[in-house]
XYZ file of C-alpha atoms in Angstrom:
707
model
C 0.000 0.000 0.000
C 1.372 3.426 -0.923
C 1.041 6.693 0.909
C 0.424 10.082 -0.646
C 3.211 12.238 -2.019
C 5.241 14.471 0.258
C 4.192 17.460 -1.811
C 6.412 19.220 -2.075
C 25.007 0.909 -17.812
C 27.853 1.320 -19.126
C 29.762 -1.896 -18.643
C 31.307 -2.570 -15.265
C 34.498 -0.556 -14.976
C 37.362 -2.908 -14.393
C 39.591 -0.402 -16.114
C 41.623 2.072 -14.058
C 41.214 5.817 -14.173
C 43.594 8.366 -12.684
C 42.705 10.960 -10.082
C 44.964 13.654 -8.642
C 44.664 16.269 -5.954
C 47.832 18.312 -5.872
C 50.709 19.258 -8.124
C 53.161 22.035 -8.697
C 56.380 22.445 -10.653
C 57.458 21.898 -14.233
C 60.382 19.964 -15.579
C 63.573 21.527 -16.800
C 63.780 21.554 -20.579
C 66.136 19.042 -22.137
C 66.425 19.433 -25.878
C 67.866 16.490 -27.767
C 68.538 15.911 -31.443
C 66.330 14.191 -34.009
C 68.115 14.364 -37.325
C 67.785 11.526 -39.805
C 65.951 9.211 -37.399
C 62.694 11.070 -38.073
C 61.197 8.577 -40.479
C 62.565 5.422 -38.847
C 61.018 6.512 -35.538
C 57.636 7.173 -37.079
C 58.124 10.951 -37.005
C 56.488 12.812 -39.862
C 58.423 15.689 -41.492
C 56.378 18.667 -42.589
C 58.625 19.149 -45.635
C 60.717 16.512 -47.400
C 64.030 18.370 -47.562
C 67.541 17.975 -46.168
C 66.513 19.449 -42.801
C 63.040 18.017 -42.157
C 60.699 19.968 -39.895
C 59.043 17.621 -37.386
C 55.385 18.316 -36.636
C 53.899 14.915 -35.667
C 54.957 11.680 -33.972
C 53.491 8.184 -34.041
C 52.818 6.955 -30.501
C 51.425 3.991 -28.589
C 50.935 3.373 -24.902
C 48.558 3.293 -21.935
C 46.078 6.072 -21.170
C 46.100 7.734 -17.758
C 43.223 10.103 -16.914
C 43.823 12.873 -14.379
C 40.661 14.806 -13.474
C 41.062 18.458 -12.572
C 42.071 18.568 -8.918
C 43.490 21.076 -6.414
C 47.242 21.385 -6.550
C 50.018 22.937 -4.514
C 49.491 25.037 -1.411
C 46.216 26.498 -2.743
C 43.586 23.928 -1.773
C 41.131 25.289 -4.340
C 43.617 25.845 -7.158
C 43.618 23.641 -10.234
C 46.456 21.200 -10.823
C 48.555 21.845 -13.908
C 48.759 18.082 -14.436
C 45.039 17.430 -14.814
C 43.713 16.033 -18.066
C 44.441 12.927 -20.112
C 47.947 11.522 -20.469
C 49.584 8.761 -22.461
C 52.247 6.635 -20.786
C 54.113 5.792 -23.975
C 55.677 2.409 -24.568
C 59.047 4.177 -24.639
C 58.553 5.562 -21.119
C 57.827 9.320 -21.290
C 54.315 10.497 -20.399
C 52.757 13.045 -22.749
C 49.520 15.073 -22.464
C 46.885 14.311 -25.112
C 43.644 16.067 -26.024
C 40.896 13.477 -25.500
C 38.459 15.645 -27.483
C 40.366 14.826 -30.666
C 40.039 11.053 -30.294
C 36.444 10.953 -31.487
C 36.194 7.205 -30.926
C 35.003 6.951 -27.356
C 32.383 8.576 -25.227
C 33.815 10.639 -22.388
C 32.810 8.086 -19.752
C 34.602 5.306 -21.653
C 37.975 7.030 -21.875
C 39.608 5.602 -18.765
C 43.027 4.772 -17.452
C 44.335 1.427 -18.547
C 43.020 1.757 -22.097
C 45.656 1.494 -24.828
C 46.138 3.911 -27.708
C 47.917 3.813 -31.030
C 47.904 6.916 -33.189
C 49.687 10.060 -34.236
C 50.059 13.178 -32.100
C 50.364 16.588 -33.727
C 52.998 18.872 -32.194
C 51.922 22.447 -31.457
C 54.370 25.209 -32.333
C 56.100 25.286 -28.938
C 56.848 21.550 -28.949
C 57.735 21.422 -32.633
C 60.189 24.305 -32.208
C 61.825 22.608 -29.205
C 62.182 19.302 -31.066
C 63.567 20.859 -34.239
C 65.939 23.240 -32.442
C 67.282 20.345 -30.406
C 67.751 18.312 -33.575
C 69.720 21.087 -35.214
C 71.907 21.550 -32.125
C 72.660 17.822 -31.963
C 73.563 17.692 -35.632
C 75.809 20.746 -35.322
C 77.658 19.157 -32.391
C 78.055 15.817 -34.120
C 76.093 14.040 -31.393
C 74.372 10.679 -31.769
C 70.870 10.634 -33.107
C 68.310 10.508 -30.255
C 65.992 7.599 -29.785
C 62.237 7.960 -29.737
C 62.068 8.177 -25.937
C 64.300 11.276 -25.998
C 62.166 12.841 -28.693
C 58.977 12.268 -26.719
C 60.614 13.592 -23.578
C 61.660 16.781 -25.355
C 58.117 17.372 -26.578
C 56.643 16.641 -23.151
C 59.051 18.969 -21.371
C 58.304 21.790 -23.811
C 54.567 21.367 -23.224
C 55.011 21.579 -19.442
C 55.536 25.328 -19.800
C 52.435 25.939 -21.937
C 50.052 23.353 -20.389
C 48.990 22.333 -23.889
C 47.662 18.901 -24.835
C 48.549 17.140 -28.070
C 45.819 16.562 -30.690
C 45.592 12.912 -31.769
C 44.865 11.682 -35.308
C 44.292 8.200 -36.709
C 43.825 6.871 -33.189
C 42.910 3.319 -32.239
C 41.823 2.993 -28.613
C 41.182 -0.373 -26.944
C 39.671 -0.945 -23.530
C 41.404 -3.689 -21.534
C 39.627 -6.957 -20.880
C 37.963 -7.453 -17.518
C 40.518 -8.463 -14.923
C 40.434 -11.718 -13.008
C 39.053 -11.719 -9.454
C 41.692 -10.479 -6.994
C 39.713 -10.780 -3.734
C 41.945 -11.640 -0.811
C 45.102 -11.693 -2.935
C 48.113 -10.117 -1.142
C 49.569 -7.015 -2.820
C 53.149 -5.894 -3.365
C 54.340 -2.328 -2.709
C 57.322 -0.820 -4.554
C 58.239 2.279 -2.536
C 60.583 5.147 -3.370
C 61.367 7.788 -0.735
C 62.534 10.988 -2.440
C 64.895 13.199 -0.474
C 65.855 16.792 -1.108
C 69.219 18.111 -0.017
C 69.417 18.558 3.763
C 66.064 16.917 4.482
C 65.330 14.500 7.286
C 63.158 11.728 5.888
C 61.540 8.669 7.521
C 63.599 5.573 8.183
C 62.746 2.210 6.647
C 61.100 1.111 9.898
C 58.953 4.272 9.960
C 57.881 3.699 6.372
C 57.116 0.073 7.201
C 54.903 1.255 10.070
C 53.061 3.614 7.697
C 52.460 0.887 5.108
C 51.313 -1.551 7.809
C 48.814 0.965 9.177
C 47.355 1.638 5.736
C 47.299 -2.060 4.890
C 45.477 -2.937 8.127
C 42.986 -0.107 7.531
C 41.995 -1.430 4.123
C 41.869 -5.053 5.198
C 39.327 -4.021 7.853
C 37.356 -1.555 5.698
C 37.121 -4.002 2.785
C 35.855 -6.749 5.104
C 38.900 -8.842 4.195
C 38.476 -8.540 0.422
C 41.804 -6.714 0.245
C 44.557 -9.192 1.050
C 46.874 -6.619 2.607
C 50.411 -5.622 1.656
C 52.316 -8.890 1.786
C 55.701 -7.408 1.000
C 57.167 -3.963 0.517
C 60.549 -2.915 -0.794
C 61.980 0.551 -0.216
C 64.397 2.501 -2.395
C 65.695 6.030 -1.866
C 66.349 8.639 -4.541
C 67.705 12.159 -4.333
C 65.595 14.839 -5.990
C 65.504 18.585 -6.488
C 62.826 20.940 -5.178
C 61.832 21.635 -8.803
C 60.812 18.004 -9.329
C 59.459 16.943 -5.944
C 55.897 18.177 -6.498
C 55.505 16.697 -9.980
C 53.901 13.290 -9.704
C 54.809 12.575 -13.335
C 58.474 13.112 -12.617
C 58.318 11.139 -9.377
C 56.440 8.233 -10.935
C 58.775 8.027 -13.885
C 61.860 7.949 -11.683
C 60.298 5.577 -9.163
C 59.178 3.106 -11.827
C 62.614 3.253 -13.401
C 64.220 2.459 -10.051
C 62.374 -0.874 -10.123
C 62.984 -1.476 -13.827
C 59.301 -1.059 -14.621
C 57.012 1.416 -16.409
C 54.076 3.355 -14.979
C 51.585 1.528 -17.170
C 52.544 -1.844 -15.685
C 51.108 -0.758 -12.311
C 47.907 0.772 -13.728
C 46.668 -2.153 -15.808
C 43.461 -3.891 -14.761
C 44.039 -6.850 -12.466
C 47.359 -5.573 -11.102
C 48.108 -6.275 -7.434
C 51.241 -4.164 -7.361
C 51.488 -0.557 -6.128
C 54.158 2.010 -6.976
C 54.382 4.470 -4.069
C 56.330 7.722 -4.437
C 56.823 9.540 -1.106
C 57.977 13.161 -0.863
C 58.201 15.877 1.786
C 57.461 19.477 0.770
C 55.068 21.971 2.344
C 54.529 23.621 -1.035
C 53.032 20.493 -2.597
C 49.509 19.165 -2.377
C 48.483 16.025 -0.501
C 48.578 13.162 -2.948
C 47.606 11.471 -6.167
C 46.455 7.985 -7.095
C 45.313 6.061 -10.138
C 41.702 4.991 -9.818
C 41.545 1.387 -10.917
C 39.050 -1.422 -10.829
C 37.935 -2.978 -7.556
C 40.904 -3.706 -5.284
C 43.342 -3.027 -8.134
C 46.968 -2.112 -7.870
C 48.111 1.286 -9.111
C 50.344 4.288 -8.692
C 50.413 6.557 -5.649
C 52.145 9.845 -4.871
C 51.923 11.046 -1.270
C 53.314 14.077 0.521
C 54.497 13.418 4.108
C 54.922 17.122 4.852
C 53.598 16.633 8.424
C 56.448 14.241 9.194
C 58.817 14.932 12.061
C 61.161 12.555 13.813
C 58.968 12.690 16.912
C 55.661 12.094 15.096
C 56.867 9.458 12.664
C 55.694 8.721 9.126
C 52.283 7.438 10.241
C 51.039 11.040 10.057
C 50.693 10.318 6.346
C 48.281 7.430 6.896
C 45.190 9.460 5.946
C 46.738 10.634 2.681
C 48.084 7.229 1.723
C 44.842 5.462 2.683
C 42.952 7.925 0.472
C 45.206 7.215 -2.507
C 44.912 3.457 -2.002
C 41.157 4.004 -2.147
C 41.628 5.431 -5.641
C 43.701 2.385 -6.623
C 40.827 0.204 -5.396
C 38.322 1.931 -7.679
C 36.870 4.630 -5.426
C 36.308 8.241 -6.435
C 36.082 11.266 -4.182
C 33.490 11.674 -1.455
C 31.777 15.001 -2.140
C 29.021 17.116 -0.587
C 25.866 18.122 -2.457
C 25.183 21.811 -1.845
C 21.868 23.208 -3.071
C 20.388 26.678 -3.083
C 17.155 27.235 -1.191
C 15.515 24.515 0.866
C 15.950 21.588 -1.515
C 18.603 19.048 -0.382
C 19.061 17.236 -3.674
C 18.720 17.264 -7.458
C 19.008 14.893 -10.374
C 22.461 13.450 -11.099
C 23.435 13.822 -14.761
C 26.634 12.075 -15.920
C 27.965 12.057 -12.366
C 27.203 15.751 -11.772
C 24.438 17.414 -9.775
C 21.880 19.308 -11.838
C 20.746 22.830 -10.926
C 20.055 24.157 -8.312
C 22.704 21.929 -6.713
C 26.439 21.357 -7.122
C 28.796 18.739 -5.685
C 31.705 20.169 -3.708
C 34.822 18.077 -4.352
C 36.112 16.286 -1.210
C 33.231 17.875 0.736
C 32.250 14.752 2.726
C 33.675 15.428 6.192
C 33.151 11.854 7.466
C 35.040 10.045 4.700
C 38.609 8.995 4.055
C 37.826 9.772 0.403
C 36.748 13.317 1.303
C 38.365 16.412 2.769
C 39.342 14.590 5.959
C 42.359 12.978 4.347
C 44.991 14.876 6.290
C 45.632 17.238 9.152
C 43.714 15.568 11.985
C 45.333 12.395 13.243
C 47.033 9.341 11.816
C 43.701 7.472 12.078
C 41.737 7.682 8.803
C 37.955 7.962 8.923
C 35.937 4.842 8.144
C 34.822 3.993 4.635
C 31.215 5.076 3.973
C 28.550 2.408 3.478
C 28.030 3.152 -0.230
C 31.748 2.757 -0.926
C 31.787 -0.534 0.980
C 28.850 -1.671 -1.127
C 30.774 -0.887 -4.312
C 33.686 -3.002 -3.055
C 31.264 -5.840 -2.192
C 32.509 -5.457 1.380
C 29.143 -5.555 3.203
C 28.935 -9.207 4.116
C 26.689 -10.575 6.853
C 23.994 -8.271 8.192
C 25.839 -4.992 7.566
C 23.648 -3.679 4.708
C 19.938 -4.076 3.932
C 18.180 -3.073 0.718
C 14.817 -1.349 1.273
C 12.098 -0.969 -1.391
C 8.401 0.016 -1.402
C 7.558 -3.700 -1.581
C 8.408 -3.900 2.130
C 5.688 -1.415 3.048
C 4.812 2.246 2.793
C 6.521 2.979 6.146
C 9.459 0.951 7.484
C 11.457 1.542 10.683
C 15.032 0.400 11.346
C 17.582 0.522 14.157
C 20.975 1.358 12.656
C 24.115 0.537 14.584
C 26.989 2.959 14.099
C 28.891 2.263 10.881
C 32.010 1.491 12.898
C 30.275 -1.147 15.045
C 31.471 -4.706 14.683
C 28.099 -6.283 13.970
C 24.425 -5.684 13.246
C 22.711 -3.533 10.656
C 24.970 -0.612 9.782
C 23.585 0.687 6.525
C 20.456 0.887 4.383
C 20.338 1.057 0.613
C 17.026 2.657 -0.375
C 15.671 1.997 -3.849
C 12.609 4.247 -4.327
C 10.110 3.802 -7.121
C 11.106 7.155 -8.584
C 14.448 8.945 -8.430
C 17.901 7.574 -7.641
C 19.018 4.979 -5.066
C 20.608 6.336 -1.899
C 22.213 5.073 1.303
C 21.612 5.796 4.973
C 24.250 5.360 7.710
C 24.890 6.505 11.306
C 28.240 7.992 12.369
C 28.750 8.422 16.124
C 32.503 9.066 16.217
C 33.455 5.675 17.639
C 36.022 3.109 16.532
C 37.744 3.964 13.275
C 36.078 7.419 13.319
C 37.496 8.382 16.707
C 40.322 10.388 15.138
C 37.977 12.877 13.458
C 37.577 16.248 15.251
C 33.769 15.964 15.279
C 33.946 12.543 16.969
C 33.456 14.079 20.430
C 30.167 15.664 19.342
C 31.650 19.063 18.601
C 30.217 20.856 15.582
C 33.049 21.299 13.075
C 32.921 23.903 10.293
C 35.244 23.672 7.296
C 35.195 26.299 4.514
C 35.151 24.777 1.059
C 34.960 26.716 -2.228
C 33.298 29.677 -0.568
C 30.771 27.573 1.400
C 30.681 26.578 5.089
C 30.357 22.829 5.583
C 29.191 21.801 9.055
C 29.356 18.317 10.512
C 28.457 16.539 13.755
C 27.725 12.914 14.614
C 24.383 11.837 13.186
C 22.475 10.081 10.408
C 23.715 10.689 6.866
C 22.131 10.241 3.430
C 24.650 9.470 0.666
C 24.333 8.907 -3.064
C 26.767 7.165 -5.391
C 27.498 9.339 -8.412
C 28.169 6.193 -10.434
C 27.259 2.881 -8.817
C 28.785 0.899 -11.670
C 32.269 2.392 -11.546
C 32.326 3.725 -7.973
C 33.955 6.903 -9.233
C 32.405 9.199 -6.671
C 29.767 9.792 -4.038
C 28.042 12.763 -2.446
C 26.449 13.355 0.950
C 23.226 15.367 1.047
C 23.417 18.568 3.075
C 20.792 20.781 4.696
C 21.168 24.480 3.903
C 20.448 26.609 6.988
C 21.613 30.094 7.982
C 24.640 29.998 5.710
C 25.803 26.512 6.767
C 25.463 23.132 5.063
C 24.764 20.416 7.643
C 25.872 16.901 6.647
C 24.341 14.869 9.477
C 20.825 14.679 10.896
C 19.834 14.484 14.555
C 16.491 13.333 16.002
C 13.468 15.054 14.455
C 15.163 15.848 11.140
C 13.955 14.580 7.769
C 15.234 14.628 4.207
C 13.511 13.858 0.912
C 16.003 13.000 -1.865
C 15.400 13.776 -5.525
C 12.271 12.103 -6.892
C 10.204 12.884 -3.774
C 9.040 9.293 -3.496
C 11.025 8.392 -0.363
C 11.600 10.251 2.888
C 14.158 9.574 5.639
C 13.140 10.561 9.178
C 15.445 10.336 12.200
C 13.324 9.202 15.135
C 16.121 9.059 17.725
C 19.909 8.843 18.109
C 21.873 7.201 20.919
C 25.426 6.413 21.896
C 25.541 3.263 19.783
C 22.577 3.350 17.396
C 19.912 5.468 15.707
C 16.296 4.738 14.843
C 15.211 5.845 11.369
C 12.021 5.520 9.347
C 11.772 5.249 5.576
C 8.439 6.391 4.124
C 7.586 5.698 0.501
C 5.127 7.668 -1.594
C 3.494 6.886 -4.906
C 5.644 8.966 -7.257
C 2.532 10.059 -9.151
C -0.934 10.377 -7.675
C -3.545 11.271 -10.309
C -6.198 13.386 -8.599
C -8.531 12.537 -11.483
C -8.494 10.765 -14.816
C -7.810 12.861 -17.905
C -10.897 14.509 -19.426
C -11.911 15.207 -23.039
C -13.751 18.364 -24.050
C -15.554 18.698 -27.386
C -18.171 16.713 -29.322
C -17.338 13.376 -30.926
C -18.219 14.333 -34.488
C -16.179 14.791 -37.634
C -14.482 18.115 -38.145
C -14.558 18.974 -34.434
C -11.329 19.394 -32.387
C -11.205 17.505 -29.102
C -8.974 18.687 -26.251
C -7.373 16.641 -23.445
C -7.019 17.970 -19.934
C -4.629 16.338 -17.449
C -3.659 18.675 -14.620
C -4.172 16.361 -11.670
C -0.623 14.971 -11.211
C 0.976 15.191 -7.772
C 3.844 15.879 -7.722
C 3.990 17.701 -11.036
C 5.688 15.769 -13.888
C 8.714 17.131 -15.711
C 7.009 16.333 -19.033
C 3.543 15.241 -20.215
C 2.866 13.307 -23.437
C -0.421 12.333 -25.131
C -1.676 9.449 -27.259
C -5.193 9.493 -28.741
C -6.979 6.184 -29.158
C -9.705 5.052 -31.571
C -11.674 2.198 -30.070
C -8.747 1.573 -27.708
C -6.148 1.429 -30.505
C -3.463 4.107 -30.881
C -4.063 6.633 -33.678
C -0.820 7.152 -35.580
C 0.582 10.654 -35.192
C -2.115 11.764 -32.718
C 0.244 12.755 -29.904
C -0.654 16.344 -29.035
C -3.100 17.630 -26.440
C -5.691 18.256 -29.218
C -7.219 15.968 -31.845
C -9.278 16.786 -34.947
C -11.963 14.113 -35.363
C -11.644 12.568 -38.834
C -13.886 10.502 -41.136
C -11.852 7.410 -40.148
C -13.256 7.754 -36.631
C -16.895 7.260 -37.701
C -18.603 4.544 -35.688
C -15.787 4.379 -33.088
C -15.232 5.929 -29.690
C -12.285 8.205 -28.880
C -10.158 8.331 -25.721
C -6.750 9.736 -24.779
C -3.865 8.305 -22.728
C -1.754 10.851 -20.847
C 1.736 9.977 -19.563
C 3.693 11.945 -16.977
C 7.510 11.583 -16.916
C 9.632 12.426 -13.906
C 13.207 11.566 -12.950
C 13.435 9.053 -15.767
C 10.272 7.188 -14.812
C 6.647 7.516 -15.922
C 3.021 6.851 -15.097
C -0.023 6.886 -17.412
C -3.773 7.392 -17.085
C -6.505 7.019 -19.739
C -9.672 9.091 -20.104
C -13.200 7.784 -20.454
C -14.320 7.169 -24.027
C -16.457 9.626 -25.955
C -19.824 8.781 -27.478
C -19.667 6.976 -30.812
C -18.330 9.325 -33.478
C -20.929 10.473 -36.047
C -20.882 12.827 -39.005
C -21.545 16.517 -38.536
C -24.583 18.297 -39.990
C -24.320 21.623 -41.716
C -26.691 23.996 -39.925
C -27.896 27.579 -39.839
C -29.203 29.533 -36.898
C -33.034 29.529 -36.754
C -35.087 32.743 -36.501
C -38.491 33.658 -34.957
C -41.278 35.322 -36.955
C -44.462 36.931 -35.593
C -45.621 39.776 -33.325
C -44.109 39.565 -29.847
C -47.335 40.334 -27.959
C -49.492 38.239 -25.636
C -52.099 36.303 -27.622
C -50.200 36.435 -30.903
C -48.650 33.396 -32.677
C -44.861 32.979 -33.110
C -43.334 30.633 -35.707
C -39.774 29.339 -36.195
C -37.900 29.487 -39.500
C -35.216 26.771 -39.181
C -33.346 27.570 -42.405
C -31.507 25.076 -44.660
C -29.794 22.094 -42.986
C -27.743 19.427 -44.719
C -27.811 16.662 -45.618
C -31.369 16.173 -46.778
C -33.682 13.942 -44.846
C -33.031 15.528 -41.447
C -35.993 15.350 -39.031
C -36.547 18.136 -36.541
C -37.850 18.605 -33.025
C -38.629 21.871 -31.227
C -38.599 23.244 -27.717
C -39.742 26.775 -26.891
C -37.959 28.511 -24.039
C -39.009 31.214 -21.580
C -35.976 33.061 -20.215
C -33.940 30.036 -21.293
C -36.122 27.472 -19.502
C -38.359 24.922 -21.337
C -42.042 25.804 -21.607
C -44.236 22.806 -20.818
C -45.945 21.339 -23.880
C -44.415 23.890 -26.304
C -42.850 21.407 -28.732
C -44.211 22.347 -32.161
C -42.859 24.756 -34.749
C -45.338 27.408 -33.564
C -46.176 28.927 -30.182
C -49.055 31.217 -29.068
C -47.936 33.692 -26.427
C -49.633 33.561 -23.013
C -50.105 36.073 -20.233
C -47.266 34.533 -18.240
C -44.912 35.361 -21.148
C -45.489 39.119 -20.693
C -42.152 40.850 -20.012
C -40.175 37.631 -20.591
C -37.779 36.659 -23.361
C -38.933 33.834 -25.631
C -36.696 31.699 -27.855
C -36.793 28.268 -29.504
C -34.291 25.390 -29.787
C -34.306 23.420 -33.047
C -32.737 19.945 -32.962
C -31.863 17.989 -36.135
C -31.873 14.163 -36.203
C -30.533 11.785 -38.848
C -29.136 8.272 -38.585
C -25.300 8.238 -38.727
C -25.085 11.949 -37.929
C -24.393 13.731 -34.690
C -27.675 15.124 -33.275
C -27.272 18.890 -33.439
C -29.266 21.713 -31.798
C -29.353 25.422 -32.621
C -31.183 28.141 -30.599
C -32.804 31.182 -32.166
C -32.236 34.681 -30.855
C -34.811 35.523 -28.180
C -37.523 38.204 -28.404
C -39.044 40.262 -25.558
C -42.840 39.974 -25.155
C -44.928 43.152 -24.712
């Protein structure tokens, strides 16, 4: 049984994608020669002369996608390494313009895909390559190999932040990886050290890796097999390179005799971890792979001191491992006005809402990745569901089939047993999750764990969080690339958790979450479902069912109001081709049939229909004229009706005289003698034509006043 309204796949992504959230610095330029190797290396000269001008290069490699993320000391500034990159088979990583590929939809272009094609060099890169070639030739140096050529182009582009257009591209998505649940992972670690720095010892790094490994074993419910072995290498670096993840990854992979792409492929259980220390850099970067995949990580341990140890980087490193395992950022949905939610379109909130990156203040995948303690926040229930890490009685799916109103006792997410999350699947709108965070267990390191209200500014907004019940939506349940927590807008603050007495109605308005009570260990919540559409009445048809007459459909009884309404007219219950507007002109083909209309309301991608009652049987229309009255309009005199010419022939007529619009008893002939009671009244007559197969039609003569 349903209550009233509250009024108001893409294929499974087993392919990695890259995500970053810091970066500074550009590489030093290193021009090398090209000379006569141009053609043998697949490099296309613009002109076939003795000194060829190089303007394109044939490339192949693995795609790495870096969404636009904050970089450097400015937490809201954009990274200069965002975009799409190609880890070439020769080693160098070059930026490519994904808009020029033209072979994949944007949501299909993911890390781990392979590409073969030709990149066109913009003027800055072409000049650098050709100038370096001329210098090498003049100095009698050896011809460069293709890796040096690509590196020269990449370094030149670092100054301009340009991406290379791609032509003749062939892009292939990798096959789905084999199941890696419970398989131990390997960590290849490089600690970069600038001159004069104090960096963590091997034992301190081991403690950091162990803490992160234990965190993910617990949060994945044992699906992650932990870091079975870790090797540590140390490399000296300059301050110019330390904040560039591309530089760090290239050097770190080379230290282990591997390439970056070998860590990012689907099904990998190996992680490349580049560790740096620099207060001018951002927090970290990680490739977002398939579930529990290996990948590449860059992490800044700028909070490290000898007394605190390297474990201060546990939040950052745990966050980046989450990317490797297929998780996107945990955001906050911020809406103008009183609405808490809107439709999600291609992973983005529609107006009047927007998703604030990292805005979830109770998530290791959100803004709480660093700066509090070395204890990362627990993984939210929707992210655990994506990882298939909700075994036992942790998560329950709730639908309207279970009843219009359902009540649950939720244990805190960090509890060791019992129901700890609800996945709500309403009849209309998008699925969402409900969880309770009380600051216990794994969450005890968060500043709001004690019950204090914490406010964090984010992109010009004030995000406020306390312990309480939270409503979360996955931005893409198939790929797990992101989530968002719904927030209540009040007095300039966006509240991310609900206490007793609070309610929220997510987009679609067919499900409501009410917090009945909260306690030290659990919260009681109620889920109420509403019929997404309640028709207050069936659609109605106005107009006469006769040929040549336009019928109109009325359907204004939807609650809540649909986003779109469509119509389909029916003849004897069968759809009339092309009759899909709110009006319909009755045609000769309708003779002898009844007409009805079906009205469909669409909302949030779902629909509901209602059909009107049928009209009377459709008949032909007569051609008529308005009758007139002849005679003296005085009591005692005789009035007669002139009905005029009607068509077709053979029409029979009936009459009804009217006094002030009301029928006069017994006055049913074509003539009428005026009586004393007619004095001072207005007299008229209604003429009705009858013929088999034709719509019975009546016309009324103009009235006359009786003296």
